[in-house]
mmCIF file of C-alpha atoms in Angstrom:
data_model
loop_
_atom_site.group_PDB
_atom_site.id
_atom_site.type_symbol
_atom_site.label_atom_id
_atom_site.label_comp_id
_atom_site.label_asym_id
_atom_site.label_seq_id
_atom_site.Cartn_x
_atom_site.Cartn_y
_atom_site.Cartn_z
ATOM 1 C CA UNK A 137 0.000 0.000 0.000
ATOM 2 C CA UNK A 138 2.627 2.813 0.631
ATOM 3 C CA UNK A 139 4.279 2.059 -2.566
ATOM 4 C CA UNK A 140 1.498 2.992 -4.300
ATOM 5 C CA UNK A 141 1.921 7.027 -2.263
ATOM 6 C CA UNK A 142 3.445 9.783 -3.629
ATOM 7 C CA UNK A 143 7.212 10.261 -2.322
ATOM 8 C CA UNK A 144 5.247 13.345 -0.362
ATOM 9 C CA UNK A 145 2.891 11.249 1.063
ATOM 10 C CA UNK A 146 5.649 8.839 2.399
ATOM 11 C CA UNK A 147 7.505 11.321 4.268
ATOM 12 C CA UNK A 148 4.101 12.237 5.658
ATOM 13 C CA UNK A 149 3.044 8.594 6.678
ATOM 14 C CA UNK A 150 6.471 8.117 7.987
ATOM 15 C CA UNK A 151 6.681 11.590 9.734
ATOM 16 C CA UNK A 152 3.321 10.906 11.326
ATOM 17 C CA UNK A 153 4.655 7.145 12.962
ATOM 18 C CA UNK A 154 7.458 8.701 14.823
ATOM 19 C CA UNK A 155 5.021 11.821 16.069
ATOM 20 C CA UNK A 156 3.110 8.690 17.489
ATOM 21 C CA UNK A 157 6.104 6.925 18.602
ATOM 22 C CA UNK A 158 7.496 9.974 20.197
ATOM 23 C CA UNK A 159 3.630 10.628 22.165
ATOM 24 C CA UNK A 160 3.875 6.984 23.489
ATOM 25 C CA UNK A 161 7.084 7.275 24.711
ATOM 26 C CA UNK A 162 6.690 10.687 26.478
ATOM 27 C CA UNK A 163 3.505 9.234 28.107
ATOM 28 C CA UNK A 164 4.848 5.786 28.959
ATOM 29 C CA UNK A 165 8.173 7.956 30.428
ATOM 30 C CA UNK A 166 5.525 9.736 32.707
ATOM 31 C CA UNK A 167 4.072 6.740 34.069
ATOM 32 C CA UNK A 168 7.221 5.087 35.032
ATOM 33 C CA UNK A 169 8.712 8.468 36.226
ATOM 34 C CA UNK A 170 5.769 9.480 38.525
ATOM 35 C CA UNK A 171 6.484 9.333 42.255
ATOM 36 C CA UNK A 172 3.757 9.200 44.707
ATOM 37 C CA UNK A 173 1.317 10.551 41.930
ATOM 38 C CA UNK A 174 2.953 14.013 42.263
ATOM 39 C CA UNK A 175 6.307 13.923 40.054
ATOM 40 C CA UNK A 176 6.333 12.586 36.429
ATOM 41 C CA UNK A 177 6.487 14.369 33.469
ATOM 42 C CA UNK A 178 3.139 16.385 33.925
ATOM 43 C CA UNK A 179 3.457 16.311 37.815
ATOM 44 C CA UNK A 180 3.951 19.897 37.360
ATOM 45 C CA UNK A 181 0.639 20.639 35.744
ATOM 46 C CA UNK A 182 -1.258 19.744 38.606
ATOM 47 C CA UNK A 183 -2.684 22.735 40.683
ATOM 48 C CA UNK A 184 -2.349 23.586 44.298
ATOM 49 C CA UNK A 185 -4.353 22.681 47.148
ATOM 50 C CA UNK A 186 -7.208 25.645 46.936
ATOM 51 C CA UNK A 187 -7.004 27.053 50.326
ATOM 52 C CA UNK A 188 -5.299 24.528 51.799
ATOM 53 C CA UNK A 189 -7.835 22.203 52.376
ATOM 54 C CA UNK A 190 -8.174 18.597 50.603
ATOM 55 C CA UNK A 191 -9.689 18.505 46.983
ATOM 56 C CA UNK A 192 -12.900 16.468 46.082
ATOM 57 C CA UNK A 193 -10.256 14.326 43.670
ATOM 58 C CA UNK A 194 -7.857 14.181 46.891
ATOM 59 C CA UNK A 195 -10.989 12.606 48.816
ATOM 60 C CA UNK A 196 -12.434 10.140 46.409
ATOM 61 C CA UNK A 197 -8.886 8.589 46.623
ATOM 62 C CA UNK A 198 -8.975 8.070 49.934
ATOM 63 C CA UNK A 199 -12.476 7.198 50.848
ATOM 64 C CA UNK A 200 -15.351 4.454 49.841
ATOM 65 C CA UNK A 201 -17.934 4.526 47.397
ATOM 66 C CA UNK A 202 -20.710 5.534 49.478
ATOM 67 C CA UNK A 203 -19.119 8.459 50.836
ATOM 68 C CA UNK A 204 -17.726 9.492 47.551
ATOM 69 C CA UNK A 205 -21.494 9.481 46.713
ATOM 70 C CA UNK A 206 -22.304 11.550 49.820
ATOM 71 C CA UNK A 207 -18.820 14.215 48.438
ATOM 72 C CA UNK A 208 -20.832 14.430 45.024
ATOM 73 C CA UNK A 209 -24.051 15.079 46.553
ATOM 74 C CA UNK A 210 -22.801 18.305 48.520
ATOM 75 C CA UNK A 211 -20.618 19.216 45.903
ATOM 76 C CA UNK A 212 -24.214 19.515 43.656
ATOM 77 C CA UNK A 213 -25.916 21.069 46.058
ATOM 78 C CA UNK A 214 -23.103 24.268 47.069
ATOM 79 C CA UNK A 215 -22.381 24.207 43.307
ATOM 80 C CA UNK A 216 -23.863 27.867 42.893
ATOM 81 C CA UNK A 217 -23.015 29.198 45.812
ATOM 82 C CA UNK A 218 -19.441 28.126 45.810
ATOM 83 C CA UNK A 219 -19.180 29.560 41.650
ATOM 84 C CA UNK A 220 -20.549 32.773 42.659
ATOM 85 C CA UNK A 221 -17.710 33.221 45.365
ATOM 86 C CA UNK A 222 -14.780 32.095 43.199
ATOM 87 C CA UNK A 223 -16.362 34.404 40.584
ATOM 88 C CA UNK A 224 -16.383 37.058 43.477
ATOM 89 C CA UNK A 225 -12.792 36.010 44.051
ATOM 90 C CA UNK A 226 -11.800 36.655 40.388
ATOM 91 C CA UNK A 227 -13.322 40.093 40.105
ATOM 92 C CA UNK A 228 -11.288 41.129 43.608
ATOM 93 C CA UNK A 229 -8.107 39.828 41.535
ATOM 94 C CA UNK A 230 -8.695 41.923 38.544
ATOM 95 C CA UNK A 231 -9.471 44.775 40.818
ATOM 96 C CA UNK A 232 -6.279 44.560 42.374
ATOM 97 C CA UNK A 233 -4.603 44.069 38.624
ATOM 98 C CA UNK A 234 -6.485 46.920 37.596
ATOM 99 C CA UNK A 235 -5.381 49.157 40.757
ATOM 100 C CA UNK A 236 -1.923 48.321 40.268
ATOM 101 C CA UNK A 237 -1.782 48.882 36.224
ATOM 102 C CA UNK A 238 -3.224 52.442 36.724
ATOM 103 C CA UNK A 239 -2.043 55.520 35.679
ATOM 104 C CA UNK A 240 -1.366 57.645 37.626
ATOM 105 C CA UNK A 241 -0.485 55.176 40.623
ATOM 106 C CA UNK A 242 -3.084 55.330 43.757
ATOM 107 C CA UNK A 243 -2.114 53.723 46.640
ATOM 108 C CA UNK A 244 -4.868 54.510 48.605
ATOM 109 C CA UNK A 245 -7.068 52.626 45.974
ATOM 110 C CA UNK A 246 -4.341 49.696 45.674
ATOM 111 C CA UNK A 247 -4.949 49.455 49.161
ATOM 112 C CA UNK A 248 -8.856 49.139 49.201
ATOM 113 C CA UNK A 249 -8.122 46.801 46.259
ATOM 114 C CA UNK A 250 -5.906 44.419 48.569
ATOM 115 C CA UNK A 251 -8.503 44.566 51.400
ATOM 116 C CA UNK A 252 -11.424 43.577 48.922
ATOM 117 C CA UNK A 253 -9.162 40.815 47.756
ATOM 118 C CA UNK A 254 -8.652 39.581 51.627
ATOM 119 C CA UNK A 255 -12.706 39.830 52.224
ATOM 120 C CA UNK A 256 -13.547 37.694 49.254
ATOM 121 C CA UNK A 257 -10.162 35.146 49.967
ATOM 122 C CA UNK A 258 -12.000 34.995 53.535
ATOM 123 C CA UNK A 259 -15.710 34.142 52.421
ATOM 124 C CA UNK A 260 -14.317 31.678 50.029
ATOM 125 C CA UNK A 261 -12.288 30.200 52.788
ATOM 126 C CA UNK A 262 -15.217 30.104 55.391
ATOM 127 C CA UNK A 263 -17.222 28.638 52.609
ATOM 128 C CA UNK A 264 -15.181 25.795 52.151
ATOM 129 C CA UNK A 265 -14.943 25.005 55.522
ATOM 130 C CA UNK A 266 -18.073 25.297 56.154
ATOM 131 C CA UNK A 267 -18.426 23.204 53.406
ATOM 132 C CA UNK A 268 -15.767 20.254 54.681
ATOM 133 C CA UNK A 269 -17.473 20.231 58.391
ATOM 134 C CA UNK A 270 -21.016 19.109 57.169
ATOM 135 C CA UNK A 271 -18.917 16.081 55.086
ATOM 136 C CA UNK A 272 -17.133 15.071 57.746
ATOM 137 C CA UNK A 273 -20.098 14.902 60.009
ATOM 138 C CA UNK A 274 -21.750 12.516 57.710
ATOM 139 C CA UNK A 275 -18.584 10.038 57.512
ATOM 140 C CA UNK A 276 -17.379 7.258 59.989
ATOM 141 C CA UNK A 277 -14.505 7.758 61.845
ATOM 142 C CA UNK A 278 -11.929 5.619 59.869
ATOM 143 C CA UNK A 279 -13.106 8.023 57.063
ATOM 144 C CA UNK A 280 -12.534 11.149 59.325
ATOM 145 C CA UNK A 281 -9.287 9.452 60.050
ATOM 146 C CA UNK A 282 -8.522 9.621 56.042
ATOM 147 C CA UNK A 283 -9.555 12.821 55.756
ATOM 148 C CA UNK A 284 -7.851 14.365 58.785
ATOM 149 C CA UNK A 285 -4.385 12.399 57.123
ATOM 150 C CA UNK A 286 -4.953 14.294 54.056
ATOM 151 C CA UNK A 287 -5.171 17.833 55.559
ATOM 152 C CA UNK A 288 -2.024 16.672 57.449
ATOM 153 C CA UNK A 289 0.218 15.353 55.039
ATOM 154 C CA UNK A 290 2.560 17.618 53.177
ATOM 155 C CA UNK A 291 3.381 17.485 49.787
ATOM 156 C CA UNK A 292 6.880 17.097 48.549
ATOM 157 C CA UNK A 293 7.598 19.740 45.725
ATOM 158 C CA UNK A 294 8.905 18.255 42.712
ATOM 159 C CA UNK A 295 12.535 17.963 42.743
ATOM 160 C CA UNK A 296 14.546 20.960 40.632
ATOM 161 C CA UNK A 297 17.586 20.577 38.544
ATOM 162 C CA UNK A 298 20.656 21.440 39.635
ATOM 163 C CA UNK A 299 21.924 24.877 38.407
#
């Protein structure tokens, strides 16, 4: 069949197995280079803890089906209320951008900015805890064990090259 291509074609055919190749082994690399799910390849990629509390992926690692189901069920239900305060938390951000890129300078205003910021960092924080205490009340206490072991374990960062 490829004798039949165009010498063009060929290169492209040929081009496009090693492109493939070259994917498999990056991702095959990552696999066998990832330490305690945080290094790898694309260990990088993955974001911080959001206010320093477990995520709902960090959780559904460590805990049972039914309680996963219970995690998606509360998840549903503060859906809205928790998007309206990271939206809240994203307009205090710009706000602060905004007060720092004008012209002229206003400290004063950079100031109200930064306090706006710390409000809204607050409510989302409270939220979220709020938010964690009515899970854990509704879990067992090998699963409050799990979840008390994941606010309590630190993260190694990944290691960096030498200079």
């Amino acid at each position: 069949m490829i004798g039949s291509l165009s010498r063009p074609m060929r290169l492209l055919v040929v081009g496009s197995l090693a492109l493939n190749l070259f994917g498999i082994g990056v991702i095959a690399a990552d696999a066998i280079m990832n330490r305690d799910g945080h290094g790898g390849l694309f260990g990088h990629c993955r974001p911080p803890r959001f206010m320093g509390l477990p995520s709902p992926r960090e959780l559904r690692e460590v805990l049972p089906e039914a309680d996963q189901a219970k995690l998606d069920d509360l998840l549903k239900a503060n859906k809205a209320q928790f998007h309206q305060r990271l939206d809240d938390l994203f307009a205090a951000r710009q706000g602060v951008a905004d007060a720092i890129k004008a012209e002229p300078f206003d400290r004063a205003k950079l100031e109200t900015a930064f306090a706006a910021l710390r409000e809204r960092e607050a409510g989302m924080a409270s939220g979220a805890q709020d938010w964690l205490v009515d899970f854990v009340a509704g879990l067992d206490p090998q699963a409050r064990a799990k979840v008390a072991e994941l606010l309590t374990r630190r993260h190694k960062p990944p290691d960096k090259a030498p200079d």
